[in-house]
PDB file of C-alpha atoms in Angstrom:
ATOM      1  CA  UNK A   1       0.072  -0.046  -0.024  1.00  0.00           C
ATOM      2  CA  UNK A   2       2.696   2.513   0.895  1.00  0.00           C
ATOM      3  CA  UNK A   3       4.555   1.646  -2.269  1.00  0.00           C
ATOM      4  CA  UNK A   4       1.384   2.382  -4.329  1.00  0.00           C
ATOM      5  CA  UNK A   5       0.856   5.740  -2.517  1.00  0.00           C
ATOM      6  CA  UNK A   6       4.384   6.760  -3.182  1.00  0.00           C
ATOM      7  CA  UNK A   7       4.216   5.936  -6.748  1.00  0.00           C
ATOM      8  CA  UNK A   8       0.885   7.822  -7.019  1.00  0.00           C
ATOM      9  CA  UNK A   9       2.318  10.813  -5.335  1.00  0.00           C
ATOM     10  CA  UNK A  10       5.396  10.900  -7.596  1.00  0.00           C
ATOM     11  CA  UNK A  11       3.163  10.466 -10.698  1.00  0.00           C
ATOM     12  CA  UNK A  12       1.125  13.592  -9.726  1.00  0.00           C
ATOM     13  CA  UNK A  13       4.098  15.563  -8.885  1.00  0.00           C
ATOM     14  CA  UNK A  14       3.280  15.913  -5.169  1.00  0.00           C
ATOM     15  CA  UNK A  15       6.647  14.638  -3.842  1.00  0.00           C
ATOM     16  CA  UNK A  16       7.538  15.858  -0.519  1.00  0.00           C
ATOM     17  CA  UNK A  17       9.763  14.510   2.507  1.00  0.00           C
ATOM     18  CA  UNK A  18       7.834  13.675   5.715  1.00  0.00           C
ATOM     19  CA  UNK A  19       9.614  12.427   8.731  1.00  0.00           C
ATOM     20  CA  UNK A  20       8.635   9.173  10.504  1.00  0.00           C
ATOM     21  CA  UNK A  21       9.550  10.974  13.880  1.00  0.00           C
ATOM     22  CA  UNK A  22      11.071  14.292  14.169  1.00  0.00           C
ATOM     23  CA  UNK A  23      14.614  14.556  15.394  1.00  0.00           C
ATOM     24  CA  UNK A  24      15.174  15.242  19.058  1.00  0.00           C
ATOM     25  CA  UNK A  25      16.054  19.005  18.922  1.00  0.00           C
ATOM     26  CA  UNK A  26      14.553  20.146  22.288  1.00  0.00           C
ATOM     27  CA  UNK A  27      15.957  17.579  24.709  1.00  0.00           C
ATOM     28  CA  UNK A  28      12.558  15.881  24.963  1.00  0.00           C
ATOM     29  CA  UNK A  29      11.548  12.283  23.835  1.00  0.00           C
ATOM     30  CA  UNK A  30      11.044  12.259  20.180  1.00  0.00           C
ATOM     31  CA  UNK A  31       7.436  11.211  20.327  1.00  0.00           C
ATOM     32  CA  UNK A  32       6.555  13.503  23.310  1.00  0.00           C
ATOM     33  CA  UNK A  33       6.113  16.690  21.255  1.00  0.00           C
ATOM     34  CA  UNK A  34       3.950  14.778  18.563  1.00  0.00           C
ATOM     35  CA  UNK A  35       1.744  13.322  21.290  1.00  0.00           C
ATOM     36  CA  UNK A  36       1.147  16.613  22.833  1.00  0.00           C
ATOM     37  CA  UNK A  37       0.662  18.666  19.607  1.00  0.00           C
ATOM     38  CA  UNK A  38      -2.490  20.666  19.033  1.00  0.00           C
ATOM     39  CA  UNK A  39      -4.687  19.676  16.103  1.00  0.00           C
ATOM     40  CA  UNK A  40      -3.435  20.958  12.831  1.00  0.00           C
ATOM     41  CA  UNK A  41      -4.333  24.570  11.956  1.00  0.00           C
ATOM     42  CA  UNK A  42      -6.235  26.077   9.008  1.00  0.00           C
ATOM     43  CA  UNK A  43      -4.077  27.462   6.281  1.00  0.00           C
ATOM     44  CA  UNK A  44      -4.763  31.278   7.150  1.00  0.00           C
ATOM     45  CA  UNK A  45      -3.704  30.570  10.796  1.00  0.00           C
ATOM     46  CA  UNK A  46      -0.670  28.498   9.787  1.00  0.00           C
ATOM     47  CA  UNK A  47       0.330  31.386   7.454  1.00  0.00           C
ATOM     48  CA  UNK A  48       0.181  33.805  10.370  1.00  0.00           C
ATOM     49  CA  UNK A  49       2.272  31.480  12.659  1.00  0.00           C
ATOM     50  CA  UNK A  50       4.792  30.847   9.840  1.00  0.00           C
ATOM     51  CA  UNK A  51       5.117  34.554   8.916  1.00  0.00           C
ATOM     52  CA  UNK A  52       5.329  35.794  12.560  1.00  0.00           C
ATOM     53  CA  UNK A  53       7.163  33.141  14.557  1.00  0.00           C
ATOM     54  CA  UNK A  54       9.853  31.597  12.177  1.00  0.00           C
ATOM     55  CA  UNK A  55      12.942  33.068  10.651  1.00  0.00           C
ATOM     56  CA  UNK A  56      14.417  32.419   7.355  1.00  0.00           C
ATOM     57  CA  UNK A  57      16.191  34.275   4.439  1.00  0.00           C
ATOM     58  CA  UNK A  58      14.802  36.169   1.643  1.00  0.00           C
ATOM     59  CA  UNK A  59      15.558  35.782  -2.129  1.00  0.00           C
ATOM     60  CA  UNK A  60      13.919  37.036  -5.176  1.00  0.00           C
ATOM     61  CA  UNK A  61      12.270  40.448  -5.614  1.00  0.00           C
ATOM     62  CA  UNK A  62      12.672  41.694  -1.946  1.00  0.00           C
ATOM     63  CA  UNK A  63      10.275  44.596  -2.395  1.00  0.00           C
ATOM     64  CA  UNK A  64       7.587  42.498  -4.105  1.00  0.00           C
ATOM     65  CA  UNK A  65       4.039  42.450  -2.455  1.00  0.00           C
ATOM     66  CA  UNK A  66       3.926  38.768  -3.355  1.00  0.00           C
ATOM     67  CA  UNK A  67       5.667  36.866  -0.671  1.00  0.00           C
ATOM     68  CA  UNK A  68       5.771  33.164  -0.432  1.00  0.00           C
ATOM     69  CA  UNK A  69       6.992  31.343   2.856  1.00  0.00           C
ATOM     70  CA  UNK A  70       8.854  28.111   2.008  1.00  0.00           C
ATOM     71  CA  UNK A  71       9.339  25.805   4.883  1.00  0.00           C
ATOM     72  CA  UNK A  72      12.087  23.281   3.838  1.00  0.00           C
ATOM     73  CA  UNK A  73      14.640  20.823   5.271  1.00  0.00           C
ATOM     74  CA  UNK A  74      18.163  21.085   4.041  1.00  0.00           C
ATOM     75  CA  UNK A  75      18.381  17.202   3.600  1.00  0.00           C
ATOM     76  CA  UNK A  76      15.139  17.090   1.463  1.00  0.00           C
ATOM     77  CA  UNK A  77      15.615  16.268  -2.199  1.00  0.00           C
ATOM     78  CA  UNK A  78      12.239  17.532  -3.121  1.00  0.00           C
ATOM     79  CA  UNK A  79      13.177  20.879  -1.506  1.00  0.00           C
ATOM     80  CA  UNK A  80      16.133  21.015  -3.864  1.00  0.00           C
ATOM     81  CA  UNK A  81      13.779  20.603  -6.794  1.00  0.00           C
ATOM     82  CA  UNK A  82      11.543  23.192  -5.599  1.00  0.00           C
ATOM     83  CA  UNK A  83      14.397  25.668  -5.023  1.00  0.00           C
ATOM     84  CA  UNK A  84      15.488  25.066  -8.744  1.00  0.00           C
ATOM     85  CA  UNK A  85      11.870  25.278 -10.050  1.00  0.00           C
ATOM     86  CA  UNK A  86      11.037  28.432  -8.137  1.00  0.00           C
ATOM     87  CA  UNK A  87      13.957  30.599  -9.406  1.00  0.00           C
ATOM     88  CA  UNK A  88      11.918  31.585 -12.540  1.00  0.00           C
ATOM     89  CA  UNK A  89       9.735  33.593 -10.163  1.00  0.00           C
ATOM     90  CA  UNK A  90      12.764  35.498  -8.551  1.00  0.00           C
ATOM     91  CA  UNK A  91      11.971  38.609 -10.686  1.00  0.00           C
ATOM     92  CA  UNK A  92       8.510  38.890  -9.472  1.00  0.00           C
ATOM     93  CA  UNK A  93       8.127  37.310  -6.020  1.00  0.00           C
ATOM     94  CA  UNK A  94       9.882  37.452  -2.819  1.00  0.00           C
ATOM     95  CA  UNK A  95      10.512  34.026  -1.305  1.00  0.00           C
ATOM     96  CA  UNK A  96      11.209  33.473   2.302  1.00  0.00           C
ATOM     97  CA  UNK A  97      13.028  30.210   2.938  1.00  0.00           C
ATOM     98  CA  UNK A  98      12.525  28.846   6.378  1.00  0.00           C
ATOM     99  CA  UNK A  99      14.959  25.982   7.208  1.00  0.00           C
ATOM    100  CA  UNK A 100      13.811  23.284   9.707  1.00  0.00           C
ATOM    101  CA  UNK A 101      15.142  20.028  11.008  1.00  0.00           C
ATOM    102  CA  UNK A 102      12.499  17.538  10.403  1.00  0.00           C
ATOM    103  CA  UNK A 103      14.648  14.671   8.555  1.00  0.00           C
ATOM    104  CA  UNK A 104      17.918  14.576  10.457  1.00  0.00           C
ATOM    105  CA  UNK A 105      19.967  16.098  13.180  1.00  0.00           C
ATOM    106  CA  UNK A 106      22.358  16.999  10.429  1.00  0.00           C
ATOM    107  CA  UNK A 107      19.764  19.333   9.153  1.00  0.00           C
ATOM    108  CA  UNK A 108      20.120  21.794  12.037  1.00  0.00           C
ATOM    109  CA  UNK A 109      23.893  22.469  11.167  1.00  0.00           C
ATOM    110  CA  UNK A 110      23.115  22.707   7.363  1.00  0.00           C
ATOM    111  CA  UNK A 111      19.923  24.923   7.920  1.00  0.00           C
ATOM    112  CA  UNK A 112      22.010  27.238  10.275  1.00  0.00           C
ATOM    113  CA  UNK A 113      24.839  27.539   7.669  1.00  0.00           C
ATOM    114  CA  UNK A 114      22.275  28.398   4.963  1.00  0.00           C
ATOM    115  CA  UNK A 115      20.428  30.992   7.227  1.00  0.00           C
ATOM    116  CA  UNK A 116      23.813  32.388   8.082  1.00  0.00           C
ATOM    117  CA  UNK A 117      24.762  32.749   4.465  1.00  0.00           C
ATOM    118  CA  UNK A 118      21.338  33.846   3.231  1.00  0.00           C
ATOM    119  CA  UNK A 119      22.276  33.985  -0.363  1.00  0.00           C
ATOM    120  CA  UNK A 120      21.164  32.433  -3.655  1.00  0.00           C
ATOM    121  CA  UNK A 121      24.697  31.249  -4.364  1.00  0.00           C
ATOM    122  CA  UNK A 122      24.808  29.393  -1.031  1.00  0.00           C
ATOM    123  CA  UNK A 123      21.495  27.715  -1.777  1.00  0.00           C
ATOM    124  CA  UNK A 124      22.467  26.957  -5.387  1.00  0.00           C
ATOM    125  CA  UNK A 125      25.661  25.123  -4.127  1.00  0.00           C
ATOM    126  CA  UNK A 126      23.768  23.289  -1.329  1.00  0.00           C
ATOM    127  CA  UNK A 127      20.851  22.190  -3.460  1.00  0.00           C
ATOM    128  CA  UNK A 128      23.208  21.035  -6.257  1.00  0.00           C
ATOM    129  CA  UNK A 129      24.822  18.762  -3.886  1.00  0.00           C
ATOM    130  CA  UNK A 130      21.476  17.408  -2.446  1.00  0.00           C
ATOM    131  CA  UNK A 131      20.202  16.831  -5.977  1.00  0.00           C
ATOM    132  CA  UNK A 132      23.281  14.928  -7.014  1.00  0.00           C
ATOM    133  CA  UNK A 133      23.100  12.923  -3.712  1.00  0.00           C
ATOM    134  CA  UNK A 134      26.516  14.114  -2.686  1.00  0.00           C
ATOM    135  CA  UNK A 135      27.606  14.921   0.955  1.00  0.00           C
ATOM    136  CA  UNK A 136      27.362  18.553   2.138  1.00  0.00           C
ATOM    137  CA  UNK A 137      30.490  19.934   3.609  1.00  0.00           C
ATOM    138  CA  UNK A 138      30.246  21.546   7.042  1.00  0.00           C
ATOM    139  CA  UNK A 139      29.708  25.269   6.740  1.00  0.00           C
ATOM    140  CA  UNK A 140      29.698  27.961   9.403  1.00  0.00           C
ATOM    141  CA  UNK A 141      26.713  27.675  11.662  1.00  0.00           C
ATOM    142  CA  UNK A 142      26.669  29.936  14.847  1.00  0.00           C
ATOM    143  CA  UNK A 143      24.943  28.608  17.968  1.00  0.00           C
ATOM    144  CA  UNK A 144      22.300  31.520  17.445  1.00  0.00           C
ATOM    145  CA  UNK A 145      21.403  30.249  14.069  1.00  0.00           C
ATOM    146  CA  UNK A 146      21.366  26.616  15.207  1.00  0.00           C
ATOM    147  CA  UNK A 147      18.772  27.774  17.969  1.00  0.00           C
ATOM    148  CA  UNK A 148      16.691  29.523  15.225  1.00  0.00           C
ATOM    149  CA  UNK A 149      16.613  26.200  13.255  1.00  0.00           C
ATOM    150  CA  UNK A 150      15.454  24.484  16.499  1.00  0.00           C
ATOM    151  CA  UNK A 151      12.781  27.042  17.183  1.00  0.00           C
ATOM    152  CA  UNK A 152      11.571  26.925  13.564  1.00  0.00           C
ATOM    153  CA  UNK A 153      11.281  23.195  13.812  1.00  0.00           C
ATOM    154  CA  UNK A 154       9.234  23.424  17.129  1.00  0.00           C
ATOM    155  CA  UNK A 155       6.783  25.901  15.286  1.00  0.00           C
ATOM    156  CA  UNK A 156       6.372  23.488  12.394  1.00  0.00           C
ATOM    157  CA  UNK A 157       5.749  20.499  14.792  1.00  0.00           C
ATOM    158  CA  UNK A 158       3.214  22.552  16.576  1.00  0.00           C
ATOM    159  CA  UNK A 159       1.097  23.279  13.481  1.00  0.00           C
ATOM    160  CA  UNK A 160       1.677  19.581  12.349  1.00  0.00           C
ATOM    161  CA  UNK A 161       2.987  20.441   8.946  1.00  0.00           C
ATOM    162  CA  UNK A 162       2.513  17.394   6.641  1.00  0.00           C
ATOM    163  CA  UNK A 163       6.076  17.457   5.259  1.00  0.00           C
ATOM    164  CA  UNK A 164       8.473  19.612   3.276  1.00  0.00           C
ATOM    165  CA  UNK A 165       8.734  21.546   1.215  1.00  0.00           C
ATOM    166  CA  UNK A 166       5.505  23.360   2.112  1.00  0.00           C
ATOM    167  CA  UNK A 167       4.655  26.882   0.835  1.00  0.00           C
ATOM    168  CA  UNK A 168       2.339  29.534   2.062  1.00  0.00           C
ATOM    169  CA  UNK A 169       1.209  32.522   0.086  1.00  0.00           C
ATOM    170  CA  UNK A 170      -1.194  35.332   0.976  1.00  0.00           C
ATOM    171  CA  UNK A 171      -2.746  36.945  -2.162  1.00  0.00           C
ATOM    172  CA  UNK A 172      -2.057  40.734  -1.540  1.00  0.00           C
ATOM    173  CA  UNK A 173      -5.300  41.857  -3.257  1.00  0.00           C
ATOM    174  CA  UNK A 174      -7.739  39.311  -1.821  1.00  0.00           C
ATOM    175  CA  UNK A 175      -6.018  38.135   1.316  1.00  0.00           C
ATOM    176  CA  UNK A 176      -6.797  34.539   0.477  1.00  0.00           C
ATOM    177  CA  UNK A 177      -4.052  32.285   1.900  1.00  0.00           C
ATOM    178  CA  UNK A 178      -3.097  29.412  -0.567  1.00  0.00           C
ATOM    179  CA  UNK A 179      -0.658  26.627   0.128  1.00  0.00           C
ATOM    180  CA  UNK A 180       1.204  24.079  -1.986  1.00  0.00           C
ATOM    181  CA  UNK A 181       3.460  21.269  -1.040  1.00  0.00           C
ATOM    182  CA  UNK A 182       6.119  19.094  -2.783  1.00  0.00           C
ATOM    183  CA  UNK A 183       8.855  19.698  -5.319  1.00  0.00           C
ATOM    184  CA  UNK A 184       6.483  21.270  -7.914  1.00  0.00           C
ATOM    185  CA  UNK A 185       7.276  22.172 -11.381  1.00  0.00           C
ATOM    186  CA  UNK A 186       7.255  25.973 -12.089  1.00  0.00           C
ATOM    187  CA  UNK A 187       3.969  25.763 -13.912  1.00  0.00           C
ATOM    188  CA  UNK A 188       2.222  23.888 -11.194  1.00  0.00           C
ATOM    189  CA  UNK A 189       3.731  26.049  -8.456  1.00  0.00           C
ATOM    190  CA  UNK A 190       2.236  29.170 -10.304  1.00  0.00           C
ATOM    191  CA  UNK A 191      -1.209  27.468 -10.647  1.00  0.00           C
ATOM    192  CA  UNK A 192      -1.332  26.099  -7.073  1.00  0.00           C
ATOM    193  CA  UNK A 193      -0.193  29.255  -5.437  1.00  0.00           C
ATOM    194  CA  UNK A 194      -1.945  31.613  -7.881  1.00  0.00           C
ATOM    195  CA  UNK A 195       1.035  33.625  -8.748  1.00  0.00           C
TER     196      UNK A 195
END
């Protein structure tokens, strides 16, 4: 059954990474946070939480009214796909990439290094290695940025995000919140988010 669902998801372009259990980033038992988590929140409420309680780095048209928040794990190959596919929108859209550590403890250091660099070049280099299934060399990651990754992860766990990559977009004219998940191709990303 799981194999059938995976094949179906891949055929539909809805590929995303979801952890079996989140890494122990807060010093608690891995399943304790999940057992005490509140019910998943509606997209508009999740957008508010993501935009107000997480930290990431911005790329694209930084003064754009169109802002897409992208929750990603540095170890996720589908996030690498999304990074490459979303670049066609950089001239018109501001993307805020929010690193989290859902897939591996190694995601903390990699996410902190990407947050610290905060550049297109750093993400290009990182995502090229992930796409090629090559090891990522250790980069500079301050304790402050590692703490941000842990805090971002706790927020994502509280709202019970289904996996990564996961995107949130609030239409500036209507105020409607739209979401999309997975390593979507550019045309599907544009349609799902209404860009």
